[in-house]
Amino acid sequence: MKKISSLLLILIFIFTGIAMAFDNELVVYSARKEHLIKELFEKYEREQGIKIKYTTGKAAVLLQRVLSEGANTNGDILLTVDAGNLWHAAQTDVLYPVNSQILKTNIPSHYRDPDNLWFGLSIRARTIVYNTDKVKKTDLSSYEDLADERWKSRLLLRTSKKVYNQSLVAMLIANEGEQKAKRIVNGWVDNFAAPPYSSDTKVLEAIAAGQGDVGIVNTYYYGRLLKKNPDLPLGIFWADQGDNGVHVNVSGAGVLKHSKNKDKAVKFLEWLSSRDAQKIFADANMEYPVNKEVEAHPYVRAWGDFKDSKINLVQAGRLQTNAIKIMDMAGYK
Ligand code: FE
């Protein structure tokens, strides 16, 4: 009898141990790479005593996983890049609407979903880069201007298959209307100096090597490359400053509809938007904090201030199909 009761006691210990571990744990599915989140997640673990487990992978693969796991998922949060991807997640009904005053205060409204399904956590600017030996700053003005024949055989872009460019064109449609966006994309294709590249970094390297004079990239790729090769003849130009403002996008997150830890997941998102976390979250990838109380890293600030587009990023998703159609019809591969 004594043996049985002590065995029972051990079992009770084990089970409560498991339950407690489960209770003090959040699982994040992250399309943001490990080296960009690890430090931040560990800080939360230390300060809040909640273990943050994470799986990293490509945005589409993670979303597929969430969908196939359905109600059986262990996941609590989906963290991904680009409003186009966040919108897709919202569309497939895997996210849970979060009504949080903290998130609303910390994150400007155009960087979060109008239905509160996802929240931008860092801002990435997609703007013009140029070869400083061949182009003067005063030659540059807008995304539209790069469609002008002055730039014939001088423009380099990344592939239209990348969601970053789909969002860029979707936001051009939102800002300028479909007809004008069409003219702009056609003009870009006419001005290509080479077929589209597979990455922003390759675009930058090609411009530095003189294969083209101008391009459009996310500024953190510029930052990474210049950190390694400070002497490259590359400059950043803030597009559309007299007009709609620079095309910006976000990395962001939402709470999963089938999360078993929704309250904790919301608290974690709120913390990610806080002063403390924002600095680390943005600096890790040379991005801009979404919380306006927090300054960007001095290295990033040195690129200068810019006006950003104020149209809600949900349009990057809503107009994605139209954007893809326009790029297809223009022969933009
Ligand atoms: Fe990227």
Coordinates of C-alpha atoms and ligand atoms in Angstrom, one line a residue:
M1 CA 0.0 0.0 0.0
K2 CA 2.8 2.3 0.9
K3 CA 4.6 1.5 -2.3
I4 CA 1.5 2.3 -4.4
S5 CA 0.9 5.6 -2.6
S6 CA 4.5 6.8 -3.1
L7 CA 4.3 5.7 -6.8
L8 CA 1.1 7.8 -7.0
L9 CA 2.8 10.7 -5.4
I10 CA 5.6 10.5 -8.0
L11 CA 3.2 10.3 -10.8
I12 CA 1.3 13.4 -9.4
F13 CA 4.6 15.3 -9.3
I14 CA 5.5 14.3 -12.9
F15 CA 2.1 15.4 -14.2
T16 CA 1.9 18.6 -12.4
G17 CA 5.5 19.3 -13.6
I18 CA 4.4 18.7 -17.2
A19 CA 1.3 20.8 -16.7
M20 CA 3.3 23.6 -15.1
A21 CA 5.9 23.5 -18.0
F22 CA 3.0 23.7 -20.5
D23 CA 1.5 26.5 -18.5
N24 CA 4.6 28.6 -18.5
E25 CA 5.4 28.2 -22.2
L26 CA 4.6 29.9 -25.4
V27 CA 5.2 28.5 -28.9
V28 CA 6.0 30.9 -31.7
Y29 CA 6.1 29.9 -35.4
S30 CA 8.5 32.3 -36.8
A31 CA 9.4 33.2 -40.4
R32 CA 11.9 35.6 -38.9
K33 CA 15.2 33.9 -38.6
E34 CA 16.6 32.5 -35.4
H35 CA 19.5 35.0 -35.0
L36 CA 16.9 37.9 -35.2
I37 CA 14.7 36.7 -32.4
K38 CA 16.8 34.6 -30.1
E39 CA 18.2 37.3 -27.9
L40 CA 14.8 39.0 -27.5
F41 CA 13.0 35.7 -26.6
E42 CA 15.6 34.9 -24.0
K43 CA 15.2 38.3 -22.5
Y44 CA 11.4 37.6 -22.1
E45 CA 12.2 34.2 -20.6
R46 CA 14.5 35.8 -18.0
E47 CA 12.2 38.7 -17.1
Q48 CA 8.8 37.0 -17.2
G49 CA 9.7 33.4 -16.4
I50 CA 7.8 32.2 -19.5
K51 CA 9.6 29.8 -21.8
I52 CA 9.4 30.9 -25.5
K53 CA 9.8 27.9 -27.8
Y54 CA 10.0 28.6 -31.5
T55 CA 10.2 26.9 -34.8
T56 CA 11.5 28.9 -37.8
G57 CA 10.7 28.3 -41.4
K58 CA 9.5 30.0 -44.6
A59 CA 6.3 32.0 -44.2
A60 CA 4.2 29.8 -46.6
V61 CA 5.4 26.6 -45.0
L62 CA 4.6 27.8 -41.4
L63 CA 1.1 28.9 -42.5
Q64 CA 0.6 25.5 -44.1
R65 CA 1.6 23.9 -40.9
V66 CA -0.8 25.9 -38.8
L67 CA -3.6 25.1 -41.2
S68 CA -2.9 21.4 -41.2
E69 CA -2.5 21.2 -37.4
G70 CA -5.9 23.0 -37.0
A71 CA -7.3 22.7 -33.5
N72 CA -4.5 20.4 -32.4
T73 CA -1.7 23.0 -32.8
N74 CA 0.7 23.7 -30.0
G75 CA 1.4 27.0 -31.6
D76 CA 0.4 30.3 -30.0
I77 CA 1.8 33.0 -32.2
L78 CA 2.6 33.3 -35.9
L79 CA 5.5 35.7 -36.5
T80 CA 6.2 36.5 -40.1
V81 CA 7.5 39.2 -42.5
D82 CA 5.6 41.3 -45.0
A83 CA 2.0 42.5 -44.7
G84 CA 1.2 40.4 -47.8
N85 CA 2.0 37.2 -45.7
L86 CA 0.2 38.5 -42.6
W87 CA -2.9 39.3 -44.7
H88 CA -2.8 35.7 -46.1
A89 CA -2.7 34.3 -42.6
A90 CA -5.7 36.5 -41.7
Q91 CA -7.6 35.4 -44.8
T92 CA -7.1 31.7 -44.1
D93 CA -8.8 32.3 -40.7
V94 CA -5.9 31.0 -38.5
L95 CA -5.6 34.3 -36.4
Y96 CA -7.5 35.4 -33.4
P97 CA -8.7 39.1 -33.1
V98 CA -6.8 40.8 -30.2
N99 CA -8.3 43.9 -28.6
S100 CA -5.5 45.5 -26.8
Q101 CA -5.1 49.1 -25.9
I102 CA -1.4 48.7 -25.4
L103 CA -1.0 47.4 -29.0
K104 CA -3.1 50.2 -30.3
T105 CA -1.1 52.8 -28.5
N106 CA 2.3 51.4 -29.4
I107 CA 1.6 50.6 -33.0
P108 CA 0.4 53.3 -35.5
S109 CA -2.8 52.2 -37.1
H110 CA -1.5 51.9 -40.7
Y111 CA 0.9 49.2 -39.5
R112 CA -1.7 46.9 -38.0
D113 CA -4.8 45.0 -39.3
P114 CA -8.0 47.0 -39.1
D115 CA -9.6 43.8 -37.7
N116 CA -6.9 43.4 -35.1
L117 CA -5.7 40.0 -36.5
W118 CA -2.1 41.0 -37.0
F119 CA 0.3 43.7 -35.7
G120 CA 3.4 45.2 -37.3
L121 CA 6.4 44.9 -35.0
S122 CA 9.2 46.4 -37.1
I123 CA 9.2 48.6 -40.2
R124 CA 11.2 48.0 -43.3
A125 CA 11.6 50.7 -45.9
R126 CA 11.7 49.6 -49.6
T127 CA 13.2 52.5 -51.4
I128 CA 15.6 53.6 -54.2
V129 CA 19.3 52.8 -54.2
Y130 CA 21.8 54.2 -56.7
N131 CA 25.4 54.0 -57.8
T132 CA 27.0 57.2 -56.3
D133 CA 29.6 57.3 -59.1
K134 CA 26.9 57.4 -61.8
V135 CA 23.8 59.1 -60.4
K136 CA 23.3 62.3 -58.5
K137 CA 20.8 62.5 -55.7
T138 CA 19.1 65.4 -57.6
D139 CA 18.5 63.0 -60.5
L140 CA 16.1 60.9 -58.3
S141 CA 12.6 61.6 -57.1
S142 CA 10.0 58.7 -57.1
Y143 CA 9.2 55.1 -58.0
E144 CA 7.2 56.5 -60.9
D145 CA 10.2 58.5 -62.2
L146 CA 12.2 55.2 -62.6
A147 CA 9.7 54.4 -65.4
D148 CA 10.8 57.4 -67.4
E149 CA 12.9 56.6 -70.5
R150 CA 15.8 58.6 -69.0
W151 CA 16.4 55.4 -67.0
K152 CA 16.5 53.1 -70.1
S153 CA 18.8 50.1 -69.5
R154 CA 19.8 51.5 -66.1
L155 CA 17.2 49.9 -63.7
L156 CA 17.7 46.7 -61.7
L157 CA 15.0 45.0 -59.7
R158 CA 14.5 41.8 -57.8
T159 CA 12.1 39.2 -59.1
S160 CA 8.3 39.9 -59.1
K161 CA 7.9 36.5 -57.4
K162 CA 9.1 37.9 -54.1
V163 CA 6.2 39.1 -51.9
Y164 CA 8.2 42.4 -51.2
N165 CA 7.7 43.5 -54.8
Q166 CA 4.1 42.3 -54.9
S167 CA 3.4 44.5 -51.8
L168 CA 5.3 47.4 -53.4
V169 CA 3.2 47.2 -56.5
A170 CA 0.0 46.6 -54.5
M171 CA 0.7 49.8 -52.5
L172 CA 1.4 51.7 -55.7
I173 CA -2.1 50.7 -56.9
A174 CA -3.5 51.9 -53.5
N175 CA -1.6 55.2 -53.8
E176 CA -1.8 55.9 -57.5
G177 CA -4.7 53.8 -58.9
E178 CA -4.5 50.8 -61.1
Q179 CA -3.9 52.5 -64.5
K180 CA -1.0 54.5 -63.3
A181 CA 0.5 51.6 -61.5
K182 CA 0.3 49.6 -64.7
R183 CA 2.1 52.4 -66.6
I184 CA 4.8 52.5 -63.9
V185 CA 5.5 48.8 -63.9
N186 CA 5.5 48.7 -67.8
G187 CA 8.0 51.6 -67.7
W188 CA 10.2 49.7 -65.2
V189 CA 10.3 46.6 -67.4
D190 CA 11.3 48.8 -70.4
N191 CA 14.1 50.2 -68.4
F192 CA 15.6 47.0 -67.1
A193 CA 19.4 46.8 -67.5
A194 CA 19.3 43.0 -66.8
P195 CA 16.6 40.4 -66.0
P196 CA 15.3 40.5 -62.4
Y197 CA 17.6 39.2 -59.7
S198 CA 16.8 36.6 -57.0
S199 CA 17.6 38.8 -54.0
D200 CA 17.9 42.4 -52.9
T201 CA 21.6 41.8 -52.1
K202 CA 22.3 40.7 -55.7
V203 CA 20.6 43.9 -57.0
L204 CA 22.8 46.0 -54.7
E205 CA 26.0 44.1 -55.8
A206 CA 25.1 44.5 -59.5
I207 CA 24.5 48.3 -59.1
A208 CA 27.8 48.6 -57.2
A209 CA 29.5 46.7 -60.0
G210 CA 28.0 49.1 -62.6
Q211 CA 25.6 46.6 -64.3
G212 CA 22.8 49.1 -63.6
D213 CA 22.5 52.6 -62.0
V214 CA 19.4 52.4 -59.8
G215 CA 17.3 49.8 -58.1
I216 CA 14.7 49.3 -55.3
V217 CA 15.6 47.4 -52.2
N218 CA 14.8 47.0 -48.5
T219 CA 17.2 49.3 -46.7
Y220 CA 18.5 46.6 -44.2
Y221 CA 20.0 44.7 -47.2
Y222 CA 21.9 47.9 -48.0
G223 CA 22.9 48.2 -44.4
R224 CA 24.2 44.6 -44.2
L225 CA 26.2 44.9 -47.5
L226 CA 27.7 48.3 -46.5
K227 CA 28.7 47.0 -43.1
K228 CA 30.9 44.4 -44.9
N229 CA 32.1 46.7 -47.7
P230 CA 31.9 50.3 -46.6
D231 CA 33.5 51.5 -49.7
L232 CA 30.9 50.4 -52.2
P233 CA 29.6 53.2 -54.4
L234 CA 26.0 52.9 -53.2
G235 CA 23.6 55.4 -51.8
I236 CA 20.0 55.4 -50.4
F237 CA 17.4 57.8 -51.7
W238 CA 14.0 58.3 -50.0
A239 CA 11.4 58.0 -52.7
D240 CA 8.2 60.0 -53.1
Q241 CA 9.0 62.5 -50.4
G242 CA 7.0 65.3 -52.1
D243 CA 4.1 62.9 -52.6
N244 CA 2.9 59.6 -51.0
G245 CA 6.0 58.8 -49.0
V246 CA 8.4 55.8 -49.0
H247 CA 6.8 52.3 -49.4
V248 CA 7.2 50.7 -46.0
N249 CA 6.3 47.2 -44.9
V250 CA 6.4 45.3 -41.6
S251 CA 7.4 42.2 -39.9
G252 CA 4.6 41.3 -37.6
A253 CA 2.6 38.8 -35.7
G254 CA -0.8 37.5 -34.7
V255 CA -2.2 35.2 -32.0
L256 CA -3.3 31.8 -33.4
K257 CA -7.0 31.1 -33.3
H258 CA -6.4 27.7 -31.8
S259 CA -3.8 28.8 -29.2
K260 CA -4.4 27.4 -25.7
N261 CA -2.6 30.3 -24.1
K262 CA -4.3 33.3 -25.7
D263 CA -3.9 35.7 -22.7
K264 CA -0.2 34.9 -22.4
A265 CA 0.2 35.3 -26.1
V266 CA -1.4 38.7 -26.1
K267 CA 0.9 39.8 -23.2
F268 CA 3.9 38.6 -25.2
L269 CA 2.8 40.6 -28.3
E270 CA 2.3 43.7 -26.1
W271 CA 5.7 43.3 -24.7
L272 CA 7.2 43.0 -28.2
S273 CA 5.7 46.4 -29.0
S274 CA 7.1 47.9 -25.8
R275 CA 10.1 50.2 -25.6
D276 CA 12.2 47.5 -24.1
A277 CA 11.7 45.0 -26.8
Q278 CA 11.4 47.3 -29.8
K279 CA 14.9 48.4 -29.7
I280 CA 16.3 44.9 -29.9
F281 CA 13.6 43.7 -32.4
A282 CA 14.4 46.5 -34.9
D283 CA 18.2 46.7 -34.4
A284 CA 18.7 43.0 -34.9
N285 CA 17.9 43.5 -38.6
M286 CA 18.7 47.2 -39.1
E287 CA 15.0 47.9 -39.3
Y288 CA 12.9 50.7 -37.8
P289 CA 11.0 50.3 -34.5
V290 CA 7.2 50.4 -35.1
N291 CA 6.8 52.1 -31.7
K292 CA 7.5 55.8 -32.3
E293 CA 8.8 56.3 -28.7
V294 CA 11.8 54.3 -29.8
E295 CA 14.6 55.5 -32.0
A296 CA 16.3 53.5 -34.7
H297 CA 19.9 52.4 -34.3
P298 CA 22.3 55.3 -34.9
Y299 CA 23.7 53.4 -37.9
V300 CA 20.2 53.3 -39.5
R301 CA 19.4 56.9 -38.4
A302 CA 22.5 58.0 -40.4
W303 CA 20.6 57.3 -43.6
G304 CA 18.3 60.2 -42.7
D305 CA 14.6 60.7 -41.9
F306 CA 11.9 60.0 -44.4
K307 CA 8.2 60.3 -44.8
D308 CA 6.4 57.0 -45.1
S309 CA 3.2 56.0 -46.9
K310 CA 0.3 56.3 -44.6
I311 CA -2.1 53.9 -46.3
N312 CA -3.0 50.9 -44.2
L313 CA -0.8 47.9 -45.1
V314 CA -3.8 45.6 -45.3
Q315 CA -3.9 46.9 -48.9
A316 CA -0.7 45.0 -49.7
G317 CA -2.7 41.9 -49.2
R318 CA -6.1 43.0 -50.7
L319 CA -4.4 44.2 -53.9
Q320 CA -1.8 41.5 -54.2
T321 CA -3.6 39.6 -56.9
N322 CA -4.0 42.8 -59.0
A323 CA -0.3 43.5 -58.5
I324 CA 0.7 40.1 -59.7
K325 CA -1.5 40.5 -62.7
I326 CA 0.1 43.8 -63.6
M327 CA 3.6 42.5 -63.2
D328 CA 2.8 39.4 -65.3
M329 CA 1.2 41.4 -68.1
A330 CA 4.2 43.7 -68.2
G331 CA 6.5 40.7 -68.6
Y332 CA 8.2 41.4 -65.2
K333 CA 9.5 37.9 -64.3
Ligands
FE1 FE 14.2 40.3 -46.2

